[in-house]
Amino acid sequence: MNILAISGSLRASSTNSALLRAAAELAPNNVSVTLYNDLDDLPHFSPERDKENTSEAVNRLRALLQAANAVLICTPEYIHGMPGVLKNMLDWLASSGEFVEKPAGVISASPSDMGGSRAHAALSYTLSVLTANLPEGASLIVPFVRTRIDAGGHVTDPVLIDELRGVIRALVKAIELRN
Ligand code: FNR
């Protein structure tokens, strides 16, 4: 099984990317979690380049998503919404339909007590409009993230480790039900 992990943060030392790396390490042996590293390469969405003259970065993203059994997105909250780079990525996928019925996990993480819950809600809503399959157990909000990982980006909180394991388990179950 192949899960494509997408971080909504472009920061090199992103806490959200760190959570995805931790989830990858916690995944069982038969599940490979691959981090998508090219969010920064996507051009701004333009309907005129959606079906013709599409950029290589967009073609690559669509191919990666087609090949993935499931997707796991972990995002920060910017101004009470999802980061523009993430929404931009989803705009490229509206007409091409890679998210249709695709099992998708949604995590938000923030240093605040809210854990980026508004970004989580916005992202979940957009994915549901794209008709992704959002298993309940694959949804997670992570408050106070900076106190739960160390300087090297390793998760130190056992509760969070369990929660990340649970997200992967829920995605695996959704993949199995689909096959
Ligand atoms: C933020 N941050 C933030 N946090 C939050 O909980 N709610 C919010 O609305 C915002 N808004 C916001 C806007 C902008 C422009 C920035 C740069 C930051 C703080 C944010 O959660 C924090 O920087 C995280 O550490 C970002 O995640 P990464 O990059 O560590 O994954």
Short mmCIF file of C-alpha atoms and ligand atoms in Angstrom, two decimals:
data_model
loop_
_atom_site.label_atom_id
_atom_site.label_comp_id
_atom_site.label_asym_id
_atom_site.label_seq_id
_atom_site.Cartn_x
_atom_site.Cartn_y
_atom_site.Cartn_z
CA MET A 1 0.00 0.00 0.00
CA ASN A 2 1.16 3.39 -0.92
CA ILE A 3 0.15 6.59 0.92
CA LEU A 4 1.13 9.98 -0.44
CA ALA A 5 1.80 12.43 2.40
CA ILE A 6 1.42 16.13 1.69
CA SER A 7 2.45 18.92 4.05
CA GLY A 8 0.71 22.27 3.80
CA SER A 9 3.89 24.03 4.99
CA LEU A 10 6.85 24.94 2.80
CA ARG A 11 9.11 25.59 5.83
CA ALA A 12 12.22 23.42 5.99
CA SER A 13 11.72 22.88 9.73
CA SER A 14 7.94 22.59 9.50
CA THR A 15 6.21 20.91 12.44
CA ASN A 16 3.53 19.61 10.06
CA SER A 17 6.11 17.96 7.80
CA ALA A 18 7.72 16.49 10.95
CA LEU A 19 4.40 14.87 11.88
CA LEU A 20 4.17 13.30 8.43
CA ARG A 21 7.72 11.94 8.73
CA ALA A 22 6.76 10.49 12.12
CA ALA A 23 3.61 8.91 10.63
CA ALA A 24 5.77 7.36 7.88
CA GLU A 25 8.02 5.77 10.49
CA LEU A 26 5.04 4.45 12.46
CA ALA A 27 3.41 2.82 9.42
CA PRO A 28 3.45 -0.99 9.26
CA ASN A 29 5.93 -2.67 6.92
CA ASN A 30 3.41 -3.27 4.15
CA VAL A 31 2.56 0.44 3.96
CA SER A 32 4.91 2.93 2.38
CA VAL A 33 4.30 6.60 3.17
CA THR A 34 6.02 8.92 0.69
CA LEU A 35 6.37 12.62 1.37
CA TYR A 36 5.46 14.88 -1.57
CA ASN A 37 8.22 17.46 -1.80
CA ASP A 38 7.20 19.55 -4.78
CA LEU A 39 4.32 21.68 -3.51
CA ASP A 40 6.50 24.75 -4.07
CA ASP A 41 6.90 23.88 -7.78
CA LEU A 42 3.20 24.10 -8.62
CA PRO A 43 2.28 27.19 -10.62
CA HIS A 44 -0.72 29.29 -9.64
CA PHE A 45 -3.87 27.57 -10.79
CA SER A 46 -5.16 28.76 -14.13
CA PRO A 47 -8.16 27.19 -15.90
CA GLU A 48 -6.33 27.91 -19.17
CA ARG A 49 -3.51 25.53 -18.19
CA ASP A 50 -5.70 22.91 -16.54
CA LYS A 51 -6.25 20.63 -19.54
CA GLU A 52 -3.83 21.99 -22.14
CA ASN A 53 -0.26 23.21 -21.74
CA THR A 54 -0.30 21.77 -18.24
CA SER A 55 2.98 22.18 -16.37
CA GLU A 56 5.19 19.17 -15.66
CA ALA A 57 4.83 19.75 -11.91
CA VAL A 58 1.04 19.43 -12.17
CA ASN A 59 1.29 16.31 -14.35
CA ARG A 60 3.68 14.76 -11.83
CA LEU A 61 1.39 15.56 -8.90
CA ARG A 62 -1.60 14.04 -10.70
CA ALA A 63 0.39 10.89 -11.53
CA LEU A 64 1.57 10.52 -7.92
CA LEU A 65 -2.00 10.85 -6.67
CA GLN A 66 -3.32 8.34 -9.20
CA ALA A 67 -0.69 5.84 -8.06
CA ALA A 68 -1.45 6.39 -4.36
CA ASN A 69 -3.94 4.19 -2.52
CA ALA A 70 -4.55 7.00 -0.05
CA VAL A 71 -3.44 10.51 0.79
CA LEU A 72 -2.47 12.01 4.14
CA ILE A 73 -2.41 15.79 4.42
CA CYS A 74 -0.99 17.59 7.44
CA THR A 75 -1.40 21.33 7.42
CA PRO A 76 -0.82 24.45 9.44
CA GLU A 77 -3.51 27.11 9.76
CA TYR A 78 -2.88 30.48 8.17
CA ILE A 79 -5.27 33.32 9.06
CA HIS A 80 -7.90 30.80 10.18
CA GLY A 81 -7.84 28.96 6.86
CA MET A 82 -5.70 26.48 4.96
CA PRO A 83 -2.47 27.84 3.44
CA GLY A 84 -2.89 29.23 -0.06
CA VAL A 85 -0.31 26.79 -1.47
CA LEU A 86 -2.49 23.87 -0.35
CA LYS A 87 -5.72 25.33 -1.73
CA ASN A 88 -3.84 26.05 -4.96
CA MET A 89 -2.84 22.38 -5.19
CA LEU A 90 -6.44 21.28 -4.66
CA ASP A 91 -7.64 23.66 -7.38
CA TRP A 92 -5.40 21.78 -9.85
CA LEU A 93 -7.16 18.53 -8.89
CA ALA A 94 -10.78 19.65 -9.24
CA SER A 95 -11.34 18.76 -12.89
CA SER A 96 -8.83 15.90 -13.11
CA GLY A 97 -10.55 14.07 -10.22
CA GLU A 98 -7.69 12.29 -8.43
CA PHE A 99 -9.47 12.70 -5.08
CA VAL A 100 -12.72 11.04 -6.19
CA GLU A 101 -13.40 8.28 -3.60
CA LYS A 102 -9.73 8.41 -2.55
CA PRO A 103 -9.23 7.68 1.16
CA ALA A 104 -7.76 10.86 2.65
CA GLY A 105 -6.49 11.59 6.16
CA VAL A 106 -6.62 15.17 7.42
CA ILE A 107 -4.32 16.45 10.18
CA SER A 108 -3.84 20.02 11.31
CA ALA A 109 -1.18 21.09 13.78
CA SER A 110 -0.55 24.41 15.45
CA PRO A 111 1.36 25.82 18.41
CA SER A 112 -1.99 27.17 19.68
CA ASP A 113 -4.63 25.46 21.79
CA MET A 114 -6.94 25.28 18.75
CA GLY A 115 -4.59 23.03 16.78
CA GLY A 116 -5.50 24.70 13.50
CA SER A 117 -9.09 23.48 13.76
CA ARG A 118 -10.38 26.05 11.28
CA ALA A 119 -7.85 24.98 8.64
CA HIS A 120 -8.82 21.39 9.41
CA ALA A 121 -12.50 22.19 8.83
CA ALA A 122 -11.79 24.13 5.62
CA LEU A 123 -9.56 21.39 4.21
CA SER A 124 -12.01 18.62 5.16
CA TYR A 125 -14.83 20.55 3.50
CA THR A 126 -12.89 21.10 0.27
CA LEU A 127 -11.88 17.43 0.15
CA SER A 128 -15.50 16.41 0.66
CA VAL A 129 -16.50 18.65 -2.25
CA LEU A 130 -13.88 16.76 -4.31
CA THR A 131 -15.71 13.59 -3.09
CA ALA A 132 -12.71 12.16 -1.24
CA ASN A 133 -13.40 9.42 1.28
CA LEU A 134 -12.63 10.92 4.72
CA PRO A 135 -12.59 8.11 7.32
CA GLU A 136 -13.48 9.41 10.78
CA GLY A 137 -10.41 7.81 12.40
CA ALA A 138 -8.08 9.45 9.89
CA SER A 139 -8.90 12.92 11.13
CA LEU A 140 -6.70 14.54 13.76
CA ILE A 141 -6.23 18.01 15.27
CA VAL A 142 -2.92 18.58 17.06
CA PRO A 143 -2.83 21.51 19.53
CA PHE A 144 0.38 22.74 21.22
CA VAL A 145 2.45 20.96 18.57
CA ARG A 146 5.74 22.62 19.55
CA THR A 147 5.62 21.05 23.02
CA ARG A 148 5.02 17.59 21.56
CA ILE A 149 8.00 17.27 19.22
CA ASP A 150 11.68 17.87 19.93
CA ALA A 151 14.13 20.16 18.12
CA GLY A 152 14.96 17.38 15.68
CA GLY A 153 11.30 17.04 14.71
CA HIS A 154 10.78 13.75 16.56
CA VAL A 155 7.45 13.23 18.28
CA THR A 156 8.04 13.00 22.03
CA ASP A 157 4.43 12.76 23.22
CA PRO A 158 3.24 9.13 23.45
CA VAL A 159 -0.40 10.23 23.08
CA LEU A 160 0.41 11.88 19.76
CA ILE A 161 2.37 8.82 18.62
CA ASP A 162 -0.72 6.70 19.33
CA GLU A 163 -2.96 9.17 17.50
CA LEU A 164 -0.71 9.14 14.42
CA ARG A 165 -0.71 5.34 14.47
CA GLY A 166 -4.51 5.46 14.61
CA VAL A 167 -4.67 7.73 11.56
CA ILE A 168 -2.54 5.33 9.51
CA ARG A 169 -4.64 2.38 10.75
CA ALA A 170 -7.87 4.12 9.65
CA LEU A 171 -6.41 4.86 6.21
CA VAL A 172 -5.25 1.26 5.78
CA LYS A 173 -8.75 0.05 6.71
CA ALA A 174 -10.31 2.42 4.15
CA ILE A 175 -7.90 1.16 1.47
CA GLU A 176 -8.77 -2.45 2.28
CA LEU A 177 -12.51 -1.73 2.12
CA ARG A 178 -12.07 -0.09 -1.28
CA ASN A 179 -10.11 -3.01 -2.79
C1 FNR B 1 0.24 31.54 11.29
N1 FNR B 1 -0.01 30.75 12.41
C2 FNR B 1 -1.31 30.51 12.80
N2 FNR B 1 -1.60 29.56 13.76
C3 FNR B 1 -2.89 29.28 14.10
O1 FNR B 1 -3.13 28.42 14.93
N3 FNR B 1 -3.91 29.96 13.49
C4 FNR B 1 -3.73 30.91 12.54
O2 FNR B 1 -4.67 31.45 12.02
C5 FNR B 1 -2.37 31.20 12.17
N4 FNR B 1 -2.11 32.12 11.19
C6 FNR B 1 -0.83 32.23 10.68
C7 FNR B 1 -0.60 33.01 9.56
C8 FNR B 1 0.65 33.08 9.00
C9 FNR B 1 0.87 33.89 7.75
C10 FNR B 1 1.73 32.37 9.60
C11 FNR B 1 3.11 32.40 8.98
C12 FNR B 1 1.51 31.62 10.71
C13 FNR B 1 1.11 30.12 13.15
C14 FNR B 1 1.40 28.74 12.61
O3 FNR B 1 0.50 27.82 13.20
C15 FNR B 1 2.83 28.34 12.95
O4 FNR B 1 3.72 29.22 12.29
C16 FNR B 1 3.12 26.91 12.59
O5 FNR B 1 4.34 26.51 13.17
C17 FNR B 1 3.19 26.71 11.10
O6 FNR B 1 3.33 25.33 10.80
P1 FNR B 1 4.72 24.69 10.34
O7 FNR B 1 5.34 25.57 9.29
O8 FNR B 1 5.57 24.56 11.57
O9 FNR B 1 4.33 23.35 9.82
#
